[in-house]
Coordinates of C-alpha atoms in Angstrom, one line a residue:
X1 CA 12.9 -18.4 17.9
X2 CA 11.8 -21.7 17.4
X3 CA 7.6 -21.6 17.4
X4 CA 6.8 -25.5 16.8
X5 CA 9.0 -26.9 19.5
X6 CA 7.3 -27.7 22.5
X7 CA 4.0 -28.1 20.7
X8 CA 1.8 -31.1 20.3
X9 CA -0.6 -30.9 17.8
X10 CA -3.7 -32.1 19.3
X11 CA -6.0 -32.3 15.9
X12 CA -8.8 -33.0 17.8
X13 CA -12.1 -31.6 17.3
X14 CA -13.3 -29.8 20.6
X15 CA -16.0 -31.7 22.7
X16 CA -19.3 -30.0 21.5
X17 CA -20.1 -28.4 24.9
X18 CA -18.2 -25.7 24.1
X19 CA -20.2 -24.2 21.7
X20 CA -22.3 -23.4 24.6
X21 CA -19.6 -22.3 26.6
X22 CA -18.4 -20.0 24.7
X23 CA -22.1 -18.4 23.6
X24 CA -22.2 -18.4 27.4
X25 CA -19.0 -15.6 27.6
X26 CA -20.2 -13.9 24.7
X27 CA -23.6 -13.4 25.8
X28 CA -22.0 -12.6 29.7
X29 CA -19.7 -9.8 27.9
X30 CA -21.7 -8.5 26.1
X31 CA -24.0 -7.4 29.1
X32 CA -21.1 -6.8 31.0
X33 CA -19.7 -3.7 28.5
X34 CA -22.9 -3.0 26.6
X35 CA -20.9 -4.2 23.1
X36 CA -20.9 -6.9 20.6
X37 CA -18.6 -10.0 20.6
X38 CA -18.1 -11.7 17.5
X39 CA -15.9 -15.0 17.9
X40 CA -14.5 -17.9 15.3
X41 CA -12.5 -21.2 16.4
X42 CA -11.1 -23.3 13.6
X43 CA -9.2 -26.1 14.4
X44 CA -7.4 -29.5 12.9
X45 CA -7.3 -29.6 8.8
X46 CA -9.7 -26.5 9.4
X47 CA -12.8 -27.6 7.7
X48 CA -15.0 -27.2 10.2
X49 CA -15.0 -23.8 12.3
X50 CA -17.5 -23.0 15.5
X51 CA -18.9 -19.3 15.6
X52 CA -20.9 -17.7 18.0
X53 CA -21.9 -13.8 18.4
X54 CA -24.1 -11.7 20.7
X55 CA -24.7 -8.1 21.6
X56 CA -26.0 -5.0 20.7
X57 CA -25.3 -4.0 16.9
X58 CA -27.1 -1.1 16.6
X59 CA -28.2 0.7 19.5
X60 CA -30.5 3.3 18.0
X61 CA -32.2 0.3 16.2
X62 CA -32.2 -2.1 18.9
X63 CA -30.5 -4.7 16.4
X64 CA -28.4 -7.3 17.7
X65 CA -25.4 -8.9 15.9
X66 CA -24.9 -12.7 14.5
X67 CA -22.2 -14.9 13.2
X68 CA -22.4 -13.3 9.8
X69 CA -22.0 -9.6 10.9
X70 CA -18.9 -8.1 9.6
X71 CA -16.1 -6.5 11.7
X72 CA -13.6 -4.4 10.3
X73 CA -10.5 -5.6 12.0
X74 CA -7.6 -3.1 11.6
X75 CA -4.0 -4.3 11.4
X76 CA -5.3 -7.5 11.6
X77 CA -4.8 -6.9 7.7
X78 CA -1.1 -6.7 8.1
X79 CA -0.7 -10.4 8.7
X80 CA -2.7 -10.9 4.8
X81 CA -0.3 -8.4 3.6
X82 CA 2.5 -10.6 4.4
X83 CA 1.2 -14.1 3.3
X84 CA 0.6 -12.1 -0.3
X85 CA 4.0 -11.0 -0.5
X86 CA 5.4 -14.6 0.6
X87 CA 2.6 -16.2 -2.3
X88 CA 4.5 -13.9 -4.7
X89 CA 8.3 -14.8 -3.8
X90 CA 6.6 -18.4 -3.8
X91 CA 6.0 -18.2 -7.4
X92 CA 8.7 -15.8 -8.3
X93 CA 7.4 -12.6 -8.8
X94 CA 8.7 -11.0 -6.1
X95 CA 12.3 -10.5 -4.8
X96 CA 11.7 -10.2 -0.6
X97 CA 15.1 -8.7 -0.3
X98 CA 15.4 -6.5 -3.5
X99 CA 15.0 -2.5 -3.4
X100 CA 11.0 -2.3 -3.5
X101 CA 11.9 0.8 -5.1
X102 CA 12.3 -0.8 -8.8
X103 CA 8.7 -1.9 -8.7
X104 CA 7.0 0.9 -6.5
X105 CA 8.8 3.9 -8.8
X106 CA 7.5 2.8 -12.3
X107 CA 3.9 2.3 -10.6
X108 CA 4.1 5.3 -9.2
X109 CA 4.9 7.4 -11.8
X110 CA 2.1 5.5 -14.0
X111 CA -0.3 5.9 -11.3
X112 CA 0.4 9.2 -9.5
X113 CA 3.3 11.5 -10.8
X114 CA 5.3 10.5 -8.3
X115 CA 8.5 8.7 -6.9
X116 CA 9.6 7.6 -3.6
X117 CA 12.2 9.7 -3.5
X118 CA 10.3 13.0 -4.1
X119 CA 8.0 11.8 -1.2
X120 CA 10.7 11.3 1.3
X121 CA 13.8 12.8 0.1
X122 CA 16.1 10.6 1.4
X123 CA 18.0 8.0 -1.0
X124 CA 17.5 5.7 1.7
X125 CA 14.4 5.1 0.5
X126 CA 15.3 3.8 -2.3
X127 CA 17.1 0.7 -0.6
X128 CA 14.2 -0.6 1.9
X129 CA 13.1 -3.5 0.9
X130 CA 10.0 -5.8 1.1
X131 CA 11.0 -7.9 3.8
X132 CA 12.4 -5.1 5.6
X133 CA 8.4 -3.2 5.9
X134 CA 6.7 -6.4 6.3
X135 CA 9.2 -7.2 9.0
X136 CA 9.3 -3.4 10.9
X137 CA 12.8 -3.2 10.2
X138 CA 12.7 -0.1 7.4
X139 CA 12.7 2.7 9.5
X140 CA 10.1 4.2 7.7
X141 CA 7.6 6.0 10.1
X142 CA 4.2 5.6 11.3
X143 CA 1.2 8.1 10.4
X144 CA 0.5 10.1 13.1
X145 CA -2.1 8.6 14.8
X146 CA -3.8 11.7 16.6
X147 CA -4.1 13.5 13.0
X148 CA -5.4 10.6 11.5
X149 CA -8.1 10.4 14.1
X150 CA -9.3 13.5 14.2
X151 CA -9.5 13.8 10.4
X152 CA -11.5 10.9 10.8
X153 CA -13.3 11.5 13.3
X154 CA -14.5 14.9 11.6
X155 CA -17.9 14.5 10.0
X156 CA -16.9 17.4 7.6
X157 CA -14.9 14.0 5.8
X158 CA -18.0 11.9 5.8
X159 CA -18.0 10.1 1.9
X160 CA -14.2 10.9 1.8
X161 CA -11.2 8.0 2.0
X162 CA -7.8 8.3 2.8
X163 CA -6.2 7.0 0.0
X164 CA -2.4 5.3 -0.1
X165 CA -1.4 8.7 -2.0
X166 CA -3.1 10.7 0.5
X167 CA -1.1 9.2 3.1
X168 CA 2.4 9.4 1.2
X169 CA 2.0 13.1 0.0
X170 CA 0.6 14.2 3.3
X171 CA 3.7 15.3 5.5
X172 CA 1.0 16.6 8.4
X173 CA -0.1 12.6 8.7
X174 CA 2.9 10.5 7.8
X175 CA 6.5 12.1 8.8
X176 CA 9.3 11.7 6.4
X177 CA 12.1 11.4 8.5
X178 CA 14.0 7.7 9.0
X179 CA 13.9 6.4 12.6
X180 CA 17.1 4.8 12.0
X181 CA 19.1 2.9 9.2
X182 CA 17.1 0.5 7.1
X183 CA 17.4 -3.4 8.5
X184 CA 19.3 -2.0 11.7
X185 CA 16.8 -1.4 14.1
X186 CA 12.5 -2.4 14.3
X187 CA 9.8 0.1 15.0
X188 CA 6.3 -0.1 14.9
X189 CA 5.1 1.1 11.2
X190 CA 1.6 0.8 9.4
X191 CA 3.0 3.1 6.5
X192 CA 5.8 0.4 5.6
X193 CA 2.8 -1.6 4.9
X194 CA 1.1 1.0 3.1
X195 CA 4.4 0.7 0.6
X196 CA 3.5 -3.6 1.1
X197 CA 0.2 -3.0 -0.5
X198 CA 2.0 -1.1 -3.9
X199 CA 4.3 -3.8 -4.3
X200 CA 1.7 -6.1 -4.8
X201 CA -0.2 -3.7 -7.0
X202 CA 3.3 -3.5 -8.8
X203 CA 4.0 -7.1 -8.4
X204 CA 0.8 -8.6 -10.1
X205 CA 0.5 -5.7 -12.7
X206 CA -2.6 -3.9 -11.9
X207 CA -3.8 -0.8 -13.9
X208 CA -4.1 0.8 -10.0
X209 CA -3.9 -0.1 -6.3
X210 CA -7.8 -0.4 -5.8
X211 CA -7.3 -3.3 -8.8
X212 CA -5.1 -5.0 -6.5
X213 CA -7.4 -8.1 -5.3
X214 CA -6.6 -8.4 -1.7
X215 CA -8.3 -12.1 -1.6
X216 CA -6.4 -13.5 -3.9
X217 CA -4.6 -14.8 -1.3
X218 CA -7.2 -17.3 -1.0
X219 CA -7.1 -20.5 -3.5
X220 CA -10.4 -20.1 -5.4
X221 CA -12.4 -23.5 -3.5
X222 CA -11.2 -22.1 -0.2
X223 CA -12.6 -18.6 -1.0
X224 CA -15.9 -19.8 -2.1
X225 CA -16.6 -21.1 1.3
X226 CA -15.4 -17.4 2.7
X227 CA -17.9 -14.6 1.3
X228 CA -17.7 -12.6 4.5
X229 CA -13.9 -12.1 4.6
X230 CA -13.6 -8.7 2.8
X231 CA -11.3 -5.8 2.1
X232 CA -13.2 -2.6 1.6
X233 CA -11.8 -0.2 -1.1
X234 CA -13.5 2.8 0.4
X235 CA -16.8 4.4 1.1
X236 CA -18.4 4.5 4.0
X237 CA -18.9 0.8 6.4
X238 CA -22.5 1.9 6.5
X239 CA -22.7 1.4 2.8
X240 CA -21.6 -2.2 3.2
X241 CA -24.5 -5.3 3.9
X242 CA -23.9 -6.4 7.5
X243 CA -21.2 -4.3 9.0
X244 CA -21.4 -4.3 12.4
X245 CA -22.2 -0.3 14.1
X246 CA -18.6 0.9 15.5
X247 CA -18.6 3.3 18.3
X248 CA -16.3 5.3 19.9
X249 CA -16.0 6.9 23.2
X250 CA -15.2 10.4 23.3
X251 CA -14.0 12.6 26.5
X252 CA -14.2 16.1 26.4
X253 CA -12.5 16.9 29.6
X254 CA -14.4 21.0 28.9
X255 CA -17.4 18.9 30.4
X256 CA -15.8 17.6 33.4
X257 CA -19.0 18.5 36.0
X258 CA -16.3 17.9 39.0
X259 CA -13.3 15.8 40.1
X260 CA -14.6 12.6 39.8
X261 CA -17.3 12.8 37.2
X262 CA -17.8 13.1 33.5
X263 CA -20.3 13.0 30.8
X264 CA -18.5 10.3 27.9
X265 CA -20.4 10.8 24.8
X266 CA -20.4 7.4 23.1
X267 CA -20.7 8.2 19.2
X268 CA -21.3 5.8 15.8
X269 CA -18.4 6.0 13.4
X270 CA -20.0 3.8 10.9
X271 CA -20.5 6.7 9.0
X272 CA -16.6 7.0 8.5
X273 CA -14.1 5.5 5.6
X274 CA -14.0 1.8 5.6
X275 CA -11.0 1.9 3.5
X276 CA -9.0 2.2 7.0
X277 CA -5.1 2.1 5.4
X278 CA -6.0 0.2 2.5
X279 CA -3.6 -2.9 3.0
X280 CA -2.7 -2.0 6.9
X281 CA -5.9 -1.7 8.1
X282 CA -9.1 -3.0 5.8
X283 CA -10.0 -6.4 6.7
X284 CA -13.8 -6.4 7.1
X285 CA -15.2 -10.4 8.1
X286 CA -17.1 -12.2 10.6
X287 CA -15.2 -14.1 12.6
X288 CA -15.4 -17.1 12.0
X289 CA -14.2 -16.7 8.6
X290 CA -11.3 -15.3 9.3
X291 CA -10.6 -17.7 12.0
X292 CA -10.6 -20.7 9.1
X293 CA -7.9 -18.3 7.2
X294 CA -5.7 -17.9 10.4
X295 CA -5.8 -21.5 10.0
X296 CA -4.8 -22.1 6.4
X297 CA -1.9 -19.6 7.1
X298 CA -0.6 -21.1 10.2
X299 CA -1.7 -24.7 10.5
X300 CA 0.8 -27.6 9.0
X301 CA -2.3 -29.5 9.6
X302 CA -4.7 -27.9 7.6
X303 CA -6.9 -29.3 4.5
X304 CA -5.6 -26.2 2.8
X305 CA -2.2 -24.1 3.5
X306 CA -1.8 -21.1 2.1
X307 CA 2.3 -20.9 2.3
X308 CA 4.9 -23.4 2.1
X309 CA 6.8 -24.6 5.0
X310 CA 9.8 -22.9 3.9
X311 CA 7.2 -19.5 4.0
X312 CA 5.8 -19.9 6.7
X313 CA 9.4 -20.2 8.6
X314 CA 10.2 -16.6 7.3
X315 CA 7.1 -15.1 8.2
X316 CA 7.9 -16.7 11.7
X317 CA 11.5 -15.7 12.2
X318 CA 10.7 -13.1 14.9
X319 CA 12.8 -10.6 16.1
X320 CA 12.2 -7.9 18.4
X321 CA 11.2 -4.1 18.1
X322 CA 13.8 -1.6 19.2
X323 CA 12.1 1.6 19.1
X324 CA 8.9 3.3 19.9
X325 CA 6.0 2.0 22.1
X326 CA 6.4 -1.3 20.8
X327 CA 9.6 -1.8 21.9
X328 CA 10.4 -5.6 23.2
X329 CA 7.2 -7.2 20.7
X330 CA 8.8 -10.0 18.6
X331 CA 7.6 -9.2 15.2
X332 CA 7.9 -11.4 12.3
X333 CA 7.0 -10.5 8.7
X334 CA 2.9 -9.4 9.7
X335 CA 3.0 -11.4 12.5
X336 CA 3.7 -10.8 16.4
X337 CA 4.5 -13.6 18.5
X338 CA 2.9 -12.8 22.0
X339 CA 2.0 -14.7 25.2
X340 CA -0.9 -12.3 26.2
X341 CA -2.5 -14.3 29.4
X342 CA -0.6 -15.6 32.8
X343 CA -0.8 -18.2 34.5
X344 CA 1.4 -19.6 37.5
X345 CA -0.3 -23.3 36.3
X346 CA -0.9 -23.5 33.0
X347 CA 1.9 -24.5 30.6
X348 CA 3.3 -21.2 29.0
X349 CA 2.8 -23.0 25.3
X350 CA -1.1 -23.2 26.1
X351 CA -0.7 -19.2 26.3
X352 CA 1.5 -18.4 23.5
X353 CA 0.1 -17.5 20.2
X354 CA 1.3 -16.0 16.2
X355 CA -1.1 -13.8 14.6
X356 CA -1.8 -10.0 14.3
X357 CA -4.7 -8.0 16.9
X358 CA -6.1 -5.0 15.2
X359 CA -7.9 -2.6 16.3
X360 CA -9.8 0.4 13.9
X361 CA -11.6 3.9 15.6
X362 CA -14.9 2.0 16.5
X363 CA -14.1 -1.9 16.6
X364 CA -11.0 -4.7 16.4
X365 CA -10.1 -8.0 17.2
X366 CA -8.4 -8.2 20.8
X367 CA -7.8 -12.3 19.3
X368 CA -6.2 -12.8 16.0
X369 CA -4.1 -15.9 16.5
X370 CA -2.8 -19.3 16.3
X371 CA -2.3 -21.6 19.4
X372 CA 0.3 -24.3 17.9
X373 CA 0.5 -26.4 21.1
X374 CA -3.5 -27.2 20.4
X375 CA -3.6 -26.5 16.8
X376 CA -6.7 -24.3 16.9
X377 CA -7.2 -20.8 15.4
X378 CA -9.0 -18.0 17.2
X379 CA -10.5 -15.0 16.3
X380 CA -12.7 -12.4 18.5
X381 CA -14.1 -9.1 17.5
X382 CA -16.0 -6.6 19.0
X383 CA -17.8 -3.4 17.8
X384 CA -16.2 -1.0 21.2
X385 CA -12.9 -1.2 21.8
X386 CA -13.9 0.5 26.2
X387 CA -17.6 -0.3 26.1
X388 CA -20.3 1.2 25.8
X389 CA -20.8 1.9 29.9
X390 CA -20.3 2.4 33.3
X391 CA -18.8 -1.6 34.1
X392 CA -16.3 -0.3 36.3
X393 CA -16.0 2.5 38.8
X394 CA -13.1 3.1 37.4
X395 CA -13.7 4.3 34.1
X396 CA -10.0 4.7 33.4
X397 CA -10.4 0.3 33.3
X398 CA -13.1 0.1 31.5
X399 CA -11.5 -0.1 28.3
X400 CA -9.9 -3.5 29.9
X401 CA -13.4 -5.0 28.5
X402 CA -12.1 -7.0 25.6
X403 CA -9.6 -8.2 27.5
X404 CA -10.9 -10.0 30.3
X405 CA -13.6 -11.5 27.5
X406 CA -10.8 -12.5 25.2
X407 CA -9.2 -14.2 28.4
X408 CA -12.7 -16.0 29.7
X409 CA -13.1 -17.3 26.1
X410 CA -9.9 -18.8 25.9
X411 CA -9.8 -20.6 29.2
X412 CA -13.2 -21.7 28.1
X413 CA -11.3 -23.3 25.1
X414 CA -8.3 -24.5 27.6
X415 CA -10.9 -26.2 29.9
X416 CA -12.9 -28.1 26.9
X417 CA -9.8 -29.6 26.3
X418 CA -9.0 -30.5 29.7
X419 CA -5.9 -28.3 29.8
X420 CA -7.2 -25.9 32.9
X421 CA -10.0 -25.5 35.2
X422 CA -12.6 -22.8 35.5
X423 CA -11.1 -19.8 36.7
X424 CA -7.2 -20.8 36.8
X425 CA -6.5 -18.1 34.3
X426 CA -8.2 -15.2 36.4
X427 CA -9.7 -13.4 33.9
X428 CA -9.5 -9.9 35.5
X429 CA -9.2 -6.5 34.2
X430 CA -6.3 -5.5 36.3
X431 CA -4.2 -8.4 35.5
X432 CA -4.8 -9.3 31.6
X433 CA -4.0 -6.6 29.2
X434 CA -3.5 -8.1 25.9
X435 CA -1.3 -4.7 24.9
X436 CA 1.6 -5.3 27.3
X437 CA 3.3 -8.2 25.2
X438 CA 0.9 -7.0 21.9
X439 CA 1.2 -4.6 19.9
X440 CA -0.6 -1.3 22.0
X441 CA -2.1 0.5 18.8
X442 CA -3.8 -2.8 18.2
X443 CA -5.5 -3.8 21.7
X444 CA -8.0 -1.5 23.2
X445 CA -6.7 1.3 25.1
X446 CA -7.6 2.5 29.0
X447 CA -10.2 5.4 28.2
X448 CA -9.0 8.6 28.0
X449 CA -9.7 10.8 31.0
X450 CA -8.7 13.4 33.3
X451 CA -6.5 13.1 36.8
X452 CA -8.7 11.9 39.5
X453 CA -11.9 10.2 37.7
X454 CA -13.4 7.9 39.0
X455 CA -17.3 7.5 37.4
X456 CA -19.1 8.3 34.5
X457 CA -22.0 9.8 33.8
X458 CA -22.2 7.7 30.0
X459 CA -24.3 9.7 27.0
X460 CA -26.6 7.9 25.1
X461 CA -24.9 6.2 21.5
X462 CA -25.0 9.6 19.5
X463 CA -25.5 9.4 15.7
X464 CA -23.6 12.4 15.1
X465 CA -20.1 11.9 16.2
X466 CA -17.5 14.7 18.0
X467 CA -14.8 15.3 16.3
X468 CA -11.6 14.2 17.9
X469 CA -10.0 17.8 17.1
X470 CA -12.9 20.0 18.6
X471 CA -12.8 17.7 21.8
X472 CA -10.0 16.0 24.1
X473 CA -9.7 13.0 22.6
X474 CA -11.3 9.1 22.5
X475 CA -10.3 6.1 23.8
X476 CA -9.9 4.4 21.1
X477 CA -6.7 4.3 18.7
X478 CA -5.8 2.7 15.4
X479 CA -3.3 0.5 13.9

């Protein structure tokens, strides 16, 4: 699928009324679904990045978020995964299309006691290779996304991590089984990225995955400009200066007071593992510095690139997912290629972006992507995947919130450069839901309720969270 076609590279620097106009839609939002928006915008040799924030941080505290507050991102730390692994097969460490096998084993065994094929036992495990997890194609399964939640979700595992061994070993989280024959089919997998991350500790000889330095992506001038793009090893994301509060909402249908009302307990998981996958899921940064490395990744115009052209073609060589929930996304190695707002006016290039949403328990990025046809990079975090209230009557929609602020912060950026006019893209929650053409686990999902809701009665934010398993779920999922 050819990505640079149609696109002009614009290079120009956006007229400075829209820094205001986008503090405008994050200061709106934020009211709107009683959260916290965090968004970056780096364009042209990406120098130069605008960032604005507002919202509630901590709600006990009354604290408000800025620019500098920290997000963890989820699978937004796929995409990173990927540009390592193409940096290594740059400099020939790494064979893309060898068995990983030949350098997971020995680490393994060093590291753990343990082989890939006593984990799966399968000998099709010993053929997958790198470019086949970074690219969905392995047929390696997912975790199991409810079990993970509710372990995490358990305060009896506060000051405990999942590690990458815990989630091999573990045959209640992460199923063994192949979903089909390696390289034949694509399916939606954070644990193929999981066996990513111990390549790389393989690849660059490190005594043990947490010695693995996940920024080294970044050339060392680039990453002195970019203290607040961070990969947590573990520990709890209280622990860590400036993380934003992440909250969950949590349904316990056992509460329902009638057929159209129910109490939602909104609960702080900040308390919980920041470690979230380890190299699927542990990005950590303000936005706007991870808006200037979407840049370097993606941008042929940018100051500093962090892949080759021939790279960057592989990484963007999509093809799309057979089987699962994702089926239909065009994934590339880390990267999805989405067009996640309509328009019957606006060019379809104007909507089309490369990147990786993510989405942890408590917070995400509903934005994680390149625009070619205007060469700008945009990111946008927020601390709730639903909200933290009662927006909607509908509470079933409610968790639509990052969506239709992702949307009116983007045809904010479409209007500044005269490309659309206020309110062409109808920013509405009923018509933009970035997980249609994205990938679902990493876009906020409709809050879990029961047939026939239709209000809320919202709890205050609780500092001791339910845990998923004693209770009927959150709206929130992981990937």
């Amino acid at each position: 699928m050819p990505l640079f076609a149609a696109a002009i590279l614009a290079r120009a620097a956006p007229p400075p009324s829209l820094q205001a106009d986008l503090q405008a839609v994050v200061n709106a939002q934020a009211v709107q679904w009683n959260t916290s928006f965090s968004l970056g915008l780096s364009w042209g040799d990406g120098s130069e990045v605008l960032a604005v924030a507002a919202g509630a941080d901590d709600h006990a505290a009354g604290t408000t978020v800025n620019t500098s507050t920290l997000y963890p991102l989820g699978s937004a730390t796929k995409m990173y995964t990927a540009v390592a692994c193409l940096q290594l097969a740059e400099q020939k460490k790494l064979d893309l299309d060898a068995p990983l096998a030949a350098l997971v084993d020995p680490f393994l065994q060093r590291t753990n006691k343990t082989s890939l094929l006593a984990l799966y036992g399968d000998p099709r495990i010993l053929n997958i290779t790198t470019r086949q997890v970074l690219s969905m194609r392995s047929g390696v399964p997912d975790y199991d996304d409810e079990k993970v939640k509710a372990w995490s979700f358990d305060r009896a595992n506060a000051g405990k991590d999942l590690s990458p061994y815990d989630y091999l070993h573990a045959a209640d989280l992460t199923p063994k089984k192949f979903l089909f024959e390696p390289g034949t089919e694509g399916s939606y997998s954070s644990i193929g990225f999981e066996l990513a991350g111990l390549v790389l500790a393989a690849a660059t000889s490190s005594a043990t995955w947490k010695d693995y330095d996940q920024r080294s992506i970044l050339p060392a001038a680039l990453a002195a400009t970019l203290p607040d793009f961070t990969f947590p090893l573990g520990g709890p994301c209280s622990s860590l200066p400036r993380v934003v509060e992440q909250y969950a909402i949590i349904v316990d249908p056992a509460a329902q007071e009638s057929a159209d009302w129910v109490t939602l307990t909104s609960s702080d998981l900040t308390w919980g593992s920041c470690l979230n996958g380890w190299t699927f899921g542990n990005l950590a940064a303000a936005a706007a510095d991870v808006a200037r490395v979407v840049h370097a990744t993606f941008s042929k115009g940018a100051a500093t690139r962090l892949l080759s052209d021939a790279s960057l073609a592989q990484m963007l060589t999509f093809q799309p997912l057979t089987v699962g929930w994702s089926t239909g996304l065009p994934y590339g190695m880390g990267t999805m290629h989405v067009q996640i707002f309509a328009s019957d006016t606006i060019p379809s290039e104007l909507l089309t972006f490369v990147g990786h949403a993510g989405q942890d328990y408590g917070s995400g990025a509903a934005l994680h992507y390149y625009n070619a046809a205007l060469d700008v990079s945009v990111v946008m975090a927020t601390s709730s995947a639903p909200g933290l209230n009662c927006s909607l009557a509908d509470v079933t929609q409610n968790g639509q919130g990052p969506n239709v602020a992702a949307c009116l912060a983007w045809e904010a950026v479409l209007v500044s450069y005269g490309k659309a006019k206020t309110g062409e893209l109808s920013c509405d929650h009923r018509r933009h839901r970035l997980g249609d053409d994205a990938d679902a686990a990493d876009a906020p999902e409709p809050t879990t309720t029961t047939p026939g809701m239709r209000g809320v009665h919202l709890a205050r934010p609780s500092a001791s969270p339910l845990a998923a398993a004693r209770v009927g779920g959150a709206a929130n999922g992981r990937g």
